[in-house]
Amino acid sequence: MTKEVRVRFAPSPTGALHIGGLRTALYNYLFARKMGGKFLLRIEDTDQTRFVPGAEEYIQESLDWMGISPDESPWKPGSVGPYRQSERKASYMSYALDLIEKGHAYYAFDTSEELEAMRERLTAARVVQPQYNSITRTQMKNSLTLSATEVKERLASGDPYVIRAKLPLKEEVRFHDLIRGWVLVHSSTLDDKVLMKSDGMPTYHLANIVDDHLMGITHVIRGEEWLPSAPLHVLLYRFFGWEDTMPQFAHLPLLLKPDGNGKLSKRDGDKLGFPVFPLNWTDPFSGEKSSGFRENGYLPDALLNFLAFLGWNPGDEREIFSVEELVEAFSIERIGKSGTKFDIAKAKWFNEHYLRSGAQEDLIAYLQQDAQAAGTTLSQEKAGAIVSLLRDRVTFPGDFWRDSQFISHAPTQFDTEVAAKKWNADAATLLQAYANALESGVAAPFDGTAAKALLESTAEATSIKLGKVMQAVRLAVTGLGAGPDLMEVFAILGPQEVAKRIRFALDTLAIVD
RNA sequence: GGUCCGUUCGUCUAGGGGUUAGGACGUAUCCCUUUCACGGAUAAAACACGGGUUCGAUUCCCGUACGGACUACCA
């Protein structure tokens, strides 16, 4: 019996959760479910200057909407809380001190000016990568260079300080990544990262390792942007003596912009013609609004299915997967290595699929909602008819209302191109006769078949070829040149309304020949 | 610049020493259809390049090119 799998999604509440983060959360969720383990959410709010009110709630709502709610989180704590790093603040210092005691970390008192001066000096000396590392730390103000007394005095007098990791000068750091295989980095290229900031908060690196350890995390599934700092993290596990329980790493390929230039970022929201956030978001400081997939009409199941396939596939040719099926099929081994461009067309295809295969009453509800919002009421029967009519042509829930405008509203103007081409004497003659027939009373029920039969007999009586004037008929009643089955539209409209619209068209449109 | 990661149709990808390199989205054409869609069929479309290993490389190795990430007291 192996240890229970525990994974975490650890976002920073610095704004709206973006779609890449959502995919990371999804993979964590799928893996946890697949392995019968737990999916936790930890809020990494160690940077107090970047905290954005509402961001945490946004993350929660997004995950809930997607149906991938965590098993343990700040709002549903398990036994290893708190689940906000700001609330764990008190514990980090002792771990940092432990590292100092073990000789793997040290106090550094350099001011930002001094750090800046150091970088400038190194740059001037043509050092390619100026950094605070095993070489340069010997020339800086830290507990490695200062006397023990001075360090003690500085600490006692409240001098601002940070605690830095003391990385080995030359050592091969090697670790296994579930997606990339063995990754080898030489410690000389690493720098002495700050572990504790001068405000008493830990940096990501320290907090992350300590919390993952304390929370029993077995697998760290995160974005590839973390790959360069993974060696540091591995070293920290070693420094703490936690190597035995060190989680396995899986660094996910990044989501790229559609043009392939750079990773998809929060700033791309809407500029690319599609949302990059799950839900609408208004920045509380700038007031800047970004739109979300949800408000743009994407169904959570569709977005989930789409996201799952951005960098992963089941190895066979199936593409439509429910969450349950994804859980069943998921494996980290089948996650790809290369960056993935975001293709909104595919997302739309998934959405169409899920929308069109939805339950009739759900689709009716979409239409009813929009109609109501527009101040109109639709009978259940009429709404049902419209849904059936449009079902195979919609992409988003809002399409039912949008694409049935011509049913709710009689045309006041007509597609000029079609009018110019198709509106002729024959059409007018037929329409005139058809309107007469409709008004003189039709047998109930006036369904699509009846509407068609009547139109056909009218055509016969007037000796007009129906095929030649059909588009004009459509134009007269809907104002448009194309659309769903016209006879079904007539049935929904009813004979009186159809006749009325024909009369209006007859009065309005000029005949061309 | 440095370190690390990557590279199969336009996009998401399958595959893997010998294949007609498969699927999906998108695109195009045809069929269906009294329009547009749906549905069906078909088509165009890819192994970045150069070496090496090998009887044989898209597949393995090495380079190059290109792309990406990182390079903060941000995560």
PDB file of C-alpha atoms in Angstrom, chain A residues 242-386:
ATOM      1  CA  TRP A 242      13.139  15.724   3.655  1.00  0.00           C
ATOM      2  CA  GLU A 243      14.451  13.965   0.589  1.00  0.00           C
ATOM      3  CA  ASP A 244      12.649  10.752   1.441  1.00  0.00           C
ATOM      4  CA  THR A 245       9.263  12.364   1.145  1.00  0.00           C
ATOM      5  CA  MET A 246      10.070  14.828  -1.562  1.00  0.00           C
ATOM      6  CA  PRO A 247       7.163  15.053  -3.981  1.00  0.00           C
ATOM      7  CA  GLN A 248       7.504  14.010  -7.576  1.00  0.00           C
ATOM      8  CA  PHE A 249       7.575  16.856 -10.054  1.00  0.00           C
ATOM      9  CA  ALA A 250       5.619  17.268 -13.249  1.00  0.00           C
ATOM     10  CA  HIS A 251       6.163  20.506 -15.135  1.00  0.00           C
ATOM     11  CA  LEU A 252       3.361  21.182 -17.562  1.00  0.00           C
ATOM     12  CA  PRO A 253       3.944  22.648 -21.013  1.00  0.00           C
ATOM     13  CA  LEU A 254       2.834  26.242 -21.254  1.00  0.00           C
ATOM     14  CA  LEU A 255      -0.222  27.598 -22.997  1.00  0.00           C
ATOM     15  CA  LEU A 256       0.971  29.846 -25.798  1.00  0.00           C
ATOM     16  CA  LYS A 257      -0.700  32.630 -27.717  1.00  0.00           C
ATOM     17  CA  PRO A 258      -2.339  31.530 -30.978  1.00  0.00           C
ATOM     18  CA  ASP A 259       0.441  33.150 -33.003  1.00  0.00           C
ATOM     19  CA  GLY A 260       2.977  31.231 -30.978  1.00  0.00           C
ATOM     20  CA  ASN A 261       4.753  34.292 -29.703  1.00  0.00           C
ATOM     21  CA  GLY A 262       5.019  33.942 -25.996  1.00  0.00           C
ATOM     22  CA  LYS A 263       2.928  32.396 -23.332  1.00  0.00           C
ATOM     23  CA  LEU A 264      -0.670  33.281 -22.938  1.00  0.00           C
ATOM     24  CA  SER A 265      -0.815  35.898 -20.246  1.00  0.00           C
ATOM     25  CA  LYS A 266      -3.406  37.698 -18.259  1.00  0.00           C
ATOM     26  CA  ARG A 267      -2.787  40.842 -20.216  1.00  0.00           C
ATOM     27  CA  ASP A 268      -3.947  39.148 -23.398  1.00  0.00           C
ATOM     28  CA  GLY A 269      -7.511  39.091 -22.171  1.00  0.00           C
ATOM     29  CA  ASP A 270      -9.894  39.888 -25.020  1.00  0.00           C
ATOM     30  CA  LYS A 271      -7.185  41.388 -27.214  1.00  0.00           C
ATOM     31  CA  LEU A 272      -6.919  38.084 -28.982  1.00  0.00           C
ATOM     32  CA  GLY A 273     -10.624  37.889 -29.664  1.00  0.00           C
ATOM     33  CA  PHE A 274     -11.402  35.436 -26.929  1.00  0.00           C
ATOM     34  CA  PRO A 275     -11.362  35.428 -23.161  1.00  0.00           C
ATOM     35  CA  VAL A 276      -8.411  34.179 -21.148  1.00  0.00           C
ATOM     36  CA  PHE A 277     -10.334  34.035 -17.908  1.00  0.00           C
ATOM     37  CA  PRO A 278     -12.975  31.576 -16.801  1.00  0.00           C
ATOM     38  CA  LEU A 279     -15.294  34.272 -15.462  1.00  0.00           C
ATOM     39  CA  ASN A 280     -15.789  37.974 -15.939  1.00  0.00           C
ATOM     40  CA  TRP A 281     -13.394  40.018 -13.880  1.00  0.00           C
ATOM     41  CA  THR A 282     -13.132  43.646 -12.971  1.00  0.00           C
ATOM     42  CA  ASP A 283      -9.854  44.795 -11.571  1.00  0.00           C
ATOM     43  CA  PRO A 284     -10.703  46.478  -8.256  1.00  0.00           C
ATOM     44  CA  PHE A 285      -7.941  49.039  -8.631  1.00  0.00           C
ATOM     45  CA  SER A 286      -8.005  50.052 -12.258  1.00  0.00           C
ATOM     46  CA  GLY A 287     -11.607  49.132 -12.929  1.00  0.00           C
ATOM     47  CA  GLU A 288     -10.448  47.352 -16.065  1.00  0.00           C
ATOM     48  CA  LYS A 289     -12.871  44.684 -17.176  1.00  0.00           C
ATOM     49  CA  SER A 290     -12.019  41.337 -18.687  1.00  0.00           C
ATOM     50  CA  SER A 291     -14.541  38.910 -19.997  1.00  0.00           C
ATOM     51  CA  GLY A 292     -14.839  35.281 -19.045  1.00  0.00           C
ATOM     52  CA  PHE A 293     -15.569  32.051 -20.833  1.00  0.00           C
ATOM     53  CA  ARG A 294     -18.676  31.561 -18.766  1.00  0.00           C
ATOM     54  CA  GLU A 295     -20.201  34.889 -19.711  1.00  0.00           C
ATOM     55  CA  ASN A 296     -19.178  34.335 -23.307  1.00  0.00           C
ATOM     56  CA  GLY A 297     -21.387  31.303 -23.429  1.00  0.00           C
ATOM     57  CA  TYR A 298     -18.931  28.490 -22.906  1.00  0.00           C
ATOM     58  CA  LEU A 299     -20.265  25.500 -21.067  1.00  0.00           C
ATOM     59  CA  PRO A 300     -18.092  24.249 -18.218  1.00  0.00           C
ATOM     60  CA  ASP A 301     -18.011  20.699 -19.555  1.00  0.00           C
ATOM     61  CA  ALA A 302     -16.932  21.947 -22.966  1.00  0.00           C
ATOM     62  CA  LEU A 303     -14.216  24.179 -21.570  1.00  0.00           C
ATOM     63  CA  LEU A 304     -13.036  21.378 -19.341  1.00  0.00           C
ATOM     64  CA  ASN A 305     -12.870  18.898 -22.205  1.00  0.00           C
ATOM     65  CA  PHE A 306     -11.053  21.432 -24.377  1.00  0.00           C
ATOM     66  CA  LEU A 307      -8.579  22.352 -21.653  1.00  0.00           C
ATOM     67  CA  ALA A 308      -7.835  18.740 -20.851  1.00  0.00           C
ATOM     68  CA  PHE A 309      -6.745  18.189 -24.446  1.00  0.00           C
ATOM     69  CA  LEU A 310      -4.363  21.125 -24.457  1.00  0.00           C
ATOM     70  CA  GLY A 311      -1.231  19.155 -23.812  1.00  0.00           C
ATOM     71  CA  TRP A 312      -2.730  15.792 -23.032  1.00  0.00           C
ATOM     72  CA  ASN A 313      -4.493  13.085 -24.979  1.00  0.00           C
ATOM     73  CA  PRO A 314      -5.746   9.625 -24.158  1.00  0.00           C
ATOM     74  CA  GLY A 315      -3.711   7.879 -26.839  1.00  0.00           C
ATOM     75  CA  ASP A 316      -6.688   6.813 -28.868  1.00  0.00           C
ATOM     76  CA  GLU A 317      -8.928   8.798 -31.144  1.00  0.00           C
ATOM     77  CA  ARG A 318     -11.694   9.742 -28.785  1.00  0.00           C
ATOM     78  CA  GLU A 319     -12.093  13.447 -28.090  1.00  0.00           C
ATOM     79  CA  ILE A 320     -15.342  13.876 -26.255  1.00  0.00           C
ATOM     80  CA  PHE A 321     -14.849  13.132 -22.594  1.00  0.00           C
ATOM     81  CA  SER A 322     -16.974  13.769 -19.560  1.00  0.00           C
ATOM     82  CA  VAL A 323     -15.120  14.624 -16.365  1.00  0.00           C
ATOM     83  CA  GLU A 324     -15.565  11.053 -15.202  1.00  0.00           C
ATOM     84  CA  GLU A 325     -14.132   9.720 -18.438  1.00  0.00           C
ATOM     85  CA  LEU A 326     -11.216  12.123 -18.196  1.00  0.00           C
ATOM     86  CA  VAL A 327     -10.481  10.919 -14.702  1.00  0.00           C
ATOM     87  CA  GLU A 328     -10.547   7.351 -15.928  1.00  0.00           C
ATOM     88  CA  ALA A 329      -8.277   8.012 -18.906  1.00  0.00           C
ATOM     89  CA  PHE A 330      -5.892  10.525 -17.365  1.00  0.00           C
ATOM     90  CA  SER A 331      -2.243   9.866 -16.824  1.00  0.00           C
ATOM     91  CA  ILE A 332       0.733  12.165 -16.394  1.00  0.00           C
ATOM     92  CA  GLU A 333       2.772  10.027 -18.784  1.00  0.00           C
ATOM     93  CA  ARG A 334       0.557  11.102 -21.644  1.00  0.00           C
ATOM     94  CA  ILE A 335       1.102  14.814 -21.097  1.00  0.00           C
ATOM     95  CA  GLY A 336       3.144  16.298 -23.935  1.00  0.00           C
ATOM     96  CA  LYS A 337       6.374  18.240 -23.584  1.00  0.00           C
ATOM     97  CA  SER A 338       5.935  21.104 -25.979  1.00  0.00           C
ATOM     98  CA  GLY A 339       4.091  24.360 -25.574  1.00  0.00           C
ATOM     99  CA  THR A 340       0.545  24.482 -26.793  1.00  0.00           C
ATOM    100  CA  LYS A 341      -1.016  27.235 -28.819  1.00  0.00           C
ATOM    101  CA  PHE A 342      -4.465  28.229 -27.807  1.00  0.00           C
ATOM    102  CA  ASP A 343      -6.965  27.635 -30.608  1.00  0.00           C
ATOM    103  CA  ILE A 344     -10.346  29.110 -29.872  1.00  0.00           C
ATOM    104  CA  ALA A 345     -11.941  27.466 -32.920  1.00  0.00           C
ATOM    105  CA  LYS A 346     -11.514  24.083 -31.297  1.00  0.00           C
ATOM    106  CA  ALA A 347     -13.008  25.379 -28.082  1.00  0.00           C
ATOM    107  CA  LYS A 348     -16.044  26.497 -30.037  1.00  0.00           C
ATOM    108  CA  TRP A 349     -16.365  23.082 -31.589  1.00  0.00           C
ATOM    109  CA  PHE A 350     -16.396  21.460 -28.164  1.00  0.00           C
ATOM    110  CA  ASN A 351     -18.969  23.992 -27.036  1.00  0.00           C
ATOM    111  CA  GLU A 352     -21.220  23.263 -29.992  1.00  0.00           C
ATOM    112  CA  HIS A 353     -21.013  19.612 -29.293  1.00  0.00           C
ATOM    113  CA  TYR A 354     -21.979  19.949 -25.659  1.00  0.00           C
ATOM    114  CA  LEU A 355     -24.639  22.559 -26.312  1.00  0.00           C
ATOM    115  CA  ARG A 356     -26.339  20.654 -29.094  1.00  0.00           C
ATOM    116  CA  SER A 357     -26.371  17.429 -27.170  1.00  0.00           C
ATOM    117  CA  GLY A 358     -27.863  19.158 -24.133  1.00  0.00           C
ATOM    118  CA  ALA A 359     -31.265  18.352 -22.698  1.00  0.00           C
ATOM    119  CA  GLN A 360     -34.170  20.085 -24.430  1.00  0.00           C
ATOM    120  CA  GLU A 361     -35.387  21.708 -21.227  1.00  0.00           C
ATOM    121  CA  ASP A 362     -31.954  23.188 -20.544  1.00  0.00           C
ATOM    122  CA  LEU A 363     -31.831  24.715 -23.991  1.00  0.00           C
ATOM    123  CA  ILE A 364     -35.343  26.058 -23.572  1.00  0.00           C
ATOM    124  CA  ALA A 365     -34.240  27.609 -20.315  1.00  0.00           C
ATOM    125  CA  TYR A 366     -31.381  29.443 -22.077  1.00  0.00           C
ATOM    126  CA  LEU A 367     -33.819  30.890 -24.570  1.00  0.00           C
ATOM    127  CA  GLN A 368     -36.400  31.792 -21.953  1.00  0.00           C
ATOM    128  CA  GLN A 369     -33.811  33.558 -19.842  1.00  0.00           C
ATOM    129  CA  ASP A 370     -32.641  35.715 -22.703  1.00  0.00           C
ATOM    130  CA  ALA A 371     -36.172  36.446 -23.816  1.00  0.00           C
ATOM    131  CA  GLN A 372     -37.105  37.486 -20.324  1.00  0.00           C
ATOM    132  CA  ALA A 373     -34.035  39.678 -20.048  1.00  0.00           C
ATOM    133  CA  ALA A 374     -35.196  41.354 -23.247  1.00  0.00           C
ATOM    134  CA  GLY A 375     -38.608  41.911 -21.732  1.00  0.00           C
ATOM    135  CA  THR A 376     -40.412  39.322 -23.801  1.00  0.00           C
ATOM    136  CA  THR A 377     -42.269  36.234 -22.768  1.00  0.00           C
ATOM    137  CA  LEU A 378     -42.286  33.125 -24.872  1.00  0.00           C
ATOM    138  CA  SER A 379     -44.722  30.307 -24.375  1.00  0.00           C
ATOM    139  CA  GLN A 380     -43.111  27.063 -23.403  1.00  0.00           C
ATOM    140  CA  GLU A 381     -44.445  25.578 -26.606  1.00  0.00           C
ATOM    141  CA  LYS A 382     -43.039  28.290 -28.801  1.00  0.00           C
ATOM    142  CA  ALA A 383     -39.701  28.209 -27.013  1.00  0.00           C
ATOM    143  CA  GLY A 384     -39.543  24.474 -27.514  1.00  0.00           C
ATOM    144  CA  ALA A 385     -40.261  24.872 -31.204  1.00  0.00           C
ATOM    145  CA  ILE A 386     -37.554  27.489 -31.570  1.00  0.00           C
TER     146      ILE A 386
END
